[in-house]
Amino acid sequence: MSDNSILAQDTHFFGDVCKNFDYAAKFTKHDAGLLDQIRSCNSVYRFRFPIRRGNGFEVIDAWRVEHSHHQSPTKGGIRYSEFVNEDEVMALAALMTYKCAIVNVPFGGAKGGIRINPKNYSVQELENITRRYTVELIKKNFIGPSIDVPAPDYGTGEREMSWIADTYATMNPGQLDAMGSVTGKPIALHGIQGRREATGRGVAIAIRECVGVAEDMQKLGLPTGIAGKRIIVQGLGNVGFYTAKFLQEYGGIIVGICEFEGAIYNADGLDVEAVFQHRKAIGSILGYAGAKQEFKNSGEGLEQPCDILVPAALENQITAENAGRIQAKIIAEGANGPTTPEAEAIFYAKGGIIIPDMYANAGGVTVSYFEWLKNLSHVAFGRINRRFEENNNLNLVNMIEGITGISLTPTQRATIVKGSSELELVNSGLEDTMIRSYHEIRETYKLEKIDTLRTAAFVGAINKIAVSYQNLGVWP
């Protein structure tokens, strides 16, 4: 695709975010200047750099946007995609600001992007691109554990985060907190247990909380609880796979899976792990033996019968064109911006509920926050207190057995006595965050008589960010 054709793409994602912001702002009492400060991107850095390819050069386009500095550092992923553009990066950075505020994570929002298709480059070329991108950020003071902390996003993962961490540490010799310059790292490089599946787990918890509210489910004509709910998931990447996996564990029935090559459907349910392994083996979800229907047009998969639809791929997947054909009663946004404002209006008019992206996919940044704290403290969660917990629990069990005269089995004793591991603590912290945040959003939704959960989430975020800016004041 030529540079001109890429630039000619729709560039209204940031406009959509601002439209939602402006609508929510009407439910607040902040002055126009403060709202403008909250809405605007503080720093937009676009740059180009060359890499060697064969006997020549290739120039790479890249961005890093820091949307809000009401909290430091700023935080946000880095996306590798041939469709990356400035508008998209600005929108994603803004969503990160509101997302962090919604789940009470003390970061400002940021986002990065490199306009490449990773499949077209060798591992060595990708490493060169990633390290050069990091150096460019270092030169402009756009990265650091107290400045701006990247993380994985579409097209990147633990490998790229490792290259970033190593590059930053190399360029900052002796900096004790260098590993805190980026999150989403592998465990061997000071990552944290549970980060890989955190976003998907968070989406599943968000859905569980939504369907657990009897009043809301009654309006949709659905019983409470996930058990037995028919679910379609778009995207079988990191977010989609783990969302589907955990929903299946909660008792949900995954009836459809959509990917860019097509979609599959089975009203009796699909085995998520088996579909994942099938795609890993042949490169496509099509041809999976357990599917009763296949669609070469992936969009058709979104329109099949279900109770819950989870778009967990890219933005603008549910639009005014297809919203009327969506049969789900709940849309849980695992991706950023998958539903356009026009589509949202249509879906709500049909009586549906949308669990907004700013909340639903906040599990990733929540656990990234835990990883950042781990990197700054230089100790794994649970390492210091686990044995202490086990000894206390053992003393308690011995006392209860002595008083009651009842002896527990070895398995029962081991279960009760066992101290908390890092993974258990991380998952506990994530679950608590998602539960509290959902009911905080819903309380705003009910008390302020707001029309959508997205608007309620925006209102809560705006109010929290406004308080931060008011307390900071203006310098000089």
GROMACS .gro file of C-alpha atoms in nm, residues 307 309 318 323-324 326-331 339 342-354:
model
   25
  307ASP     CA    1  -2.631  -1.331   2.376
  309LEU     CA    2  -2.060  -1.035   2.128
  318ILE     CA    3  -1.942  -0.251   1.438
  323ALA     CA    4  -2.525  -0.265   1.380
  324GLY     CA    5  -2.886  -0.339   1.289
  326ILE     CA    6  -2.613  -0.771   1.530
  327GLN     CA    7  -2.824  -1.023   1.725
  328ALA     CA    8  -2.635  -1.002   2.055
  329LYS     CA    9  -2.792  -0.821   2.350
  330ILE     CA   10  -2.458  -0.732   2.507
  331ILE     CA   11  -2.143  -0.607   2.334
  339THR     CA   12  -1.806   0.030   1.792
  342GLU     CA   13  -2.350   0.578   1.517
  343ALA     CA   14  -2.353   0.202   1.570
  344GLU     CA   15  -2.375   0.247   1.946
  345ALA     CA   16  -2.687   0.464   1.909
  346ILE     CA   17  -2.848   0.198   1.689
  347PHE     CA   18  -2.759  -0.083   1.929
  348TYR     CA   19  -2.894   0.098   2.236
  349ALA     CA   20  -3.211   0.186   2.045
  350LYS     CA   21  -3.257  -0.191   2.002
  351GLY     CA   22  -3.238  -0.228   2.380
  352GLY     CA   23  -2.882  -0.360   2.409
  353ILE     CA   24  -2.599  -0.284   2.651
  354ILE     CA   25  -2.238  -0.206   2.558
   0.00000   0.00000   0.00000
